Amino acid sequence: MAFELPALPYAHDALAALGMSKETLEYHHDLHHKAYVDNGNKLIAGTEWEAKSVEEIIKGTYCAGAVAQSGIFNNASQHWNHVQFWEMMGPGEDKKMPGDLEKALVEAFGSVAKFKDDFAAAGAGQFGSGWAWLVKDTDGALKITKTENGVNPLCFGQTALLGCDVWEHSYYIDFRNKRPAYLTNFLDKLVNWENVASRL
């Protein structure tokens, strides 16, 4: 099934006042994400994966323990990761966290503040490129994880509730090398908590 670059669910400048500039989204969505789509389509053409869904491709090509994943996996997973990432953010200064999500986070981590601290620490501690995630694990428990490069929760049978891209292209224009500041800003200003709650 051909990959398609989705339009952003908001204008390119909609997050600028919240710390993610129009320039970042033009580069990140229009160039980086598009490259994963274009390269992924070239790589799956004429293969057994051509008619499969992106989720099937990710699960079918992930190789646990591999030093490096295949090109098909990398592009498919990064396409999927970014589709989720755009939806997990949103404009608006006052984003309320739904009560059911707040309750679940308090039960799992002790407080929303502790969840944010632990999530930010996971993202800051991911060596090199990758992602920080809030997932619902196979046992139903909420957990914070981090993954390298394009690896994502689908590889482990988990449900992604929230993901933050910690590749430098996601934050370098706005935050330079200050990844911890980017993560704090993401959690405090950018996350669309309604979207996160809908994934529970």
Coordinates of C-alpha atoms in Angstrom, one line a residue:
M1 CA 0.0 0.0 0.0
A2 CA 1.6 3.2 -1.1
F3 CA 2.7 5.6 1.6
E4 CA 1.1 9.1 1.4
L5 CA 2.3 12.3 3.1
P6 CA -0.7 13.6 5.1
A7 CA -1.3 17.3 5.4
L8 CA -0.5 18.7 8.8
P9 CA -3.6 18.9 11.0
Y10 CA -2.9 22.6 11.5
A11 CA -1.1 25.4 9.6
H12 CA 2.7 25.5 9.5
D13 CA 2.8 28.5 11.7
A14 CA 0.1 27.3 14.2
L15 CA 2.7 26.1 16.8
A16 CA 5.1 29.0 16.4
A17 CA 4.0 30.8 19.6
L18 CA 4.3 27.5 21.4
G19 CA 7.9 26.9 20.5
M20 CA 7.8 25.0 17.2
S21 CA 8.4 27.4 14.4
K22 CA 7.0 27.5 10.9
E23 CA 10.5 26.9 9.6
T24 CA 10.8 23.7 11.7
L25 CA 7.6 22.3 10.4
E26 CA 8.4 23.3 6.8
Y27 CA 11.7 21.3 7.1
H28 CA 10.4 18.5 9.3
H29 CA 7.1 17.8 7.6
D30 CA 7.5 19.0 4.0
L31 CA 11.1 17.7 3.6
H32 CA 12.1 15.1 6.2
H33 CA 8.7 13.3 6.4
K34 CA 8.2 13.5 2.7
A35 CA 11.6 11.8 2.2
Y36 CA 10.5 8.9 4.3
V37 CA 7.4 8.6 2.2
D38 CA 9.2 8.8 -1.2
N39 CA 12.0 6.5 -0.2
G40 CA 9.7 4.0 1.4
N41 CA 7.5 3.8 -1.7
K42 CA 10.6 3.2 -3.9
L43 CA 11.9 0.5 -1.6
I44 CA 8.6 -1.5 -1.3
A45 CA 7.8 -1.3 -5.1
G46 CA 7.7 -4.8 -6.5
T47 CA 8.2 -6.5 -3.2
E48 CA 6.0 -8.6 -0.9
W49 CA 5.4 -5.5 1.1
E50 CA 3.9 -3.4 -1.7
A51 CA 0.3 -4.2 -0.8
K52 CA 0.7 -4.3 2.9
S53 CA -0.3 -1.6 5.4
V54 CA 2.4 0.5 7.0
E55 CA 1.7 -1.3 10.3
E56 CA 2.2 -4.7 8.7
I57 CA 5.4 -3.6 7.1
I58 CA 6.8 -2.3 10.4
K59 CA 6.0 -5.5 12.3
G60 CA 7.1 -7.7 9.5
T61 CA 10.5 -6.1 8.8
Y62 CA 11.6 -5.2 12.3
C63 CA 14.6 -7.3 13.3
A64 CA 15.2 -7.5 17.0
G65 CA 18.8 -7.3 18.0
A66 CA 20.0 -6.0 14.6
V67 CA 22.8 -3.4 14.7
A68 CA 20.9 -1.6 11.9
Q69 CA 17.4 -2.0 10.6
S70 CA 16.6 -2.4 6.9
G71 CA 15.8 0.6 4.7
I72 CA 12.2 -0.6 4.3
F73 CA 11.7 -0.7 8.0
N74 CA 13.4 2.6 8.6
N75 CA 11.3 4.5 6.1
A76 CA 8.0 2.8 7.0
S77 CA 8.5 3.2 10.7
Q78 CA 9.5 6.8 10.4
H79 CA 6.5 7.6 8.2
W80 CA 4.2 6.0 10.9
N81 CA 6.0 7.8 13.7
H82 CA 5.6 11.2 12.1
V83 CA 1.9 10.7 11.3
Q84 CA 1.4 10.1 15.0
F85 CA 3.7 12.9 16.0
W86 CA 1.8 15.6 14.1
E87 CA -1.5 14.4 15.6
M88 CA -0.1 14.3 19.1
M89 CA 0.5 18.1 19.0
G90 CA -1.8 21.0 18.5
P91 CA -2.3 24.7 18.7
G92 CA -3.9 26.6 21.5
E93 CA -2.5 28.0 24.7
D94 CA -4.7 26.2 27.2
K95 CA -4.7 22.5 26.6
K96 CA -6.5 20.7 29.3
M97 CA -5.6 17.1 30.2
P98 CA -8.8 14.9 30.2
G99 CA -9.5 13.5 33.6
D100 CA -9.3 9.8 32.6
L101 CA -5.8 10.4 31.3
E102 CA -4.7 12.4 34.3
K103 CA -6.0 9.6 36.6
A104 CA -4.1 7.0 34.6
L105 CA -0.9 8.9 34.7
V106 CA -1.2 9.5 38.5
E107 CA -1.8 5.8 39.0
A108 CA 1.1 4.8 36.9
F109 CA 3.7 7.4 37.9
G110 CA 2.5 9.0 41.1
S111 CA 1.8 12.4 39.6
V112 CA 1.5 14.2 36.2
A113 CA 4.7 16.1 37.2
K114 CA 6.6 12.9 37.8
F115 CA 5.4 11.5 34.4
K116 CA 6.6 14.6 32.7
D117 CA 10.0 14.4 34.5
D118 CA 10.4 10.8 33.6
F119 CA 9.3 11.2 30.0
A120 CA 11.7 14.2 29.5
A121 CA 14.5 12.2 31.1
A122 CA 13.9 9.3 28.7
G123 CA 14.1 11.6 25.7
A124 CA 17.1 13.5 26.9
G125 CA 18.8 10.2 27.7
Q126 CA 18.3 8.6 24.3
F127 CA 21.8 8.6 22.8
G128 CA 21.8 9.9 19.3
S129 CA 18.6 9.8 17.2
G130 CA 15.3 8.3 18.4
W131 CA 12.0 8.8 20.2
A132 CA 10.6 9.0 23.7
W133 CA 7.2 7.2 24.2
L134 CA 4.4 6.8 26.6
V135 CA 3.0 3.4 25.8
K136 CA 0.3 1.0 27.0
D137 CA 2.2 -2.2 27.3
T138 CA 1.0 -5.7 26.5
D139 CA -0.1 -6.1 30.2
G140 CA -2.2 -2.9 30.0
A141 CA 0.3 -0.9 32.2
L142 CA 1.4 2.6 31.2
K143 CA 5.2 2.8 30.7
I144 CA 7.7 5.3 29.4
T145 CA 10.2 4.0 26.9
K146 CA 12.8 5.3 24.5
T147 CA 13.7 3.8 21.1
E148 CA 16.6 4.3 18.7
N149 CA 16.3 5.7 15.2
G150 CA 12.8 4.7 13.8
V151 CA 12.0 1.9 16.2
N152 CA 8.6 2.3 17.7
P153 CA 6.1 0.6 20.1
L154 CA 4.5 -1.4 17.3
C155 CA 7.7 -3.5 17.3
F156 CA 7.0 -4.7 20.8
G157 CA 3.2 -5.1 20.6
Q158 CA 2.6 -1.9 22.6
T159 CA 0.2 0.9 22.0
A160 CA 1.7 4.4 21.4
L161 CA -0.1 7.0 23.5
L162 CA 2.5 9.8 23.1
G163 CA 5.7 10.1 21.2
C164 CA 8.3 12.8 20.9
D165 CA 10.8 12.9 18.1
V166 CA 14.3 13.5 19.5
W167 CA 16.1 13.5 16.2
E168 CA 18.0 16.8 15.9
H169 CA 15.9 17.9 12.9
S170 CA 12.9 18.1 15.2
Y171 CA 14.4 20.8 17.5
Y172 CA 17.6 22.2 16.2
I173 CA 16.2 25.3 14.5
D174 CA 14.2 26.3 17.6
F175 CA 16.3 25.0 20.4
R176 CA 19.8 24.3 18.9
N177 CA 21.4 21.6 21.1
K178 CA 19.1 22.1 24.1
R179 CA 17.2 18.8 23.8
P180 CA 16.0 18.9 27.5
A181 CA 14.4 22.4 26.9
Y182 CA 12.7 21.1 23.7
L183 CA 11.3 18.2 25.6
T184 CA 10.0 20.3 28.5
N185 CA 8.4 22.7 26.0
F186 CA 6.8 19.8 24.1
L187 CA 5.2 18.5 27.3
D188 CA 4.1 21.9 28.7
K189 CA 2.9 23.6 25.5
L190 CA 2.7 21.4 22.4
V191 CA 1.0 18.1 23.4
N192 CA -2.6 17.6 22.4
W193 CA -3.7 15.8 25.5
E194 CA -7.2 15.0 24.0
N195 CA -5.4 13.0 21.3
V196 CA -3.3 11.2 23.8
A197 CA -6.4 10.3 25.9
S198 CA -8.2 9.0 22.8
R199 CA -5.5 6.4 22.4
L200 CA -6.1 4.9 25.9

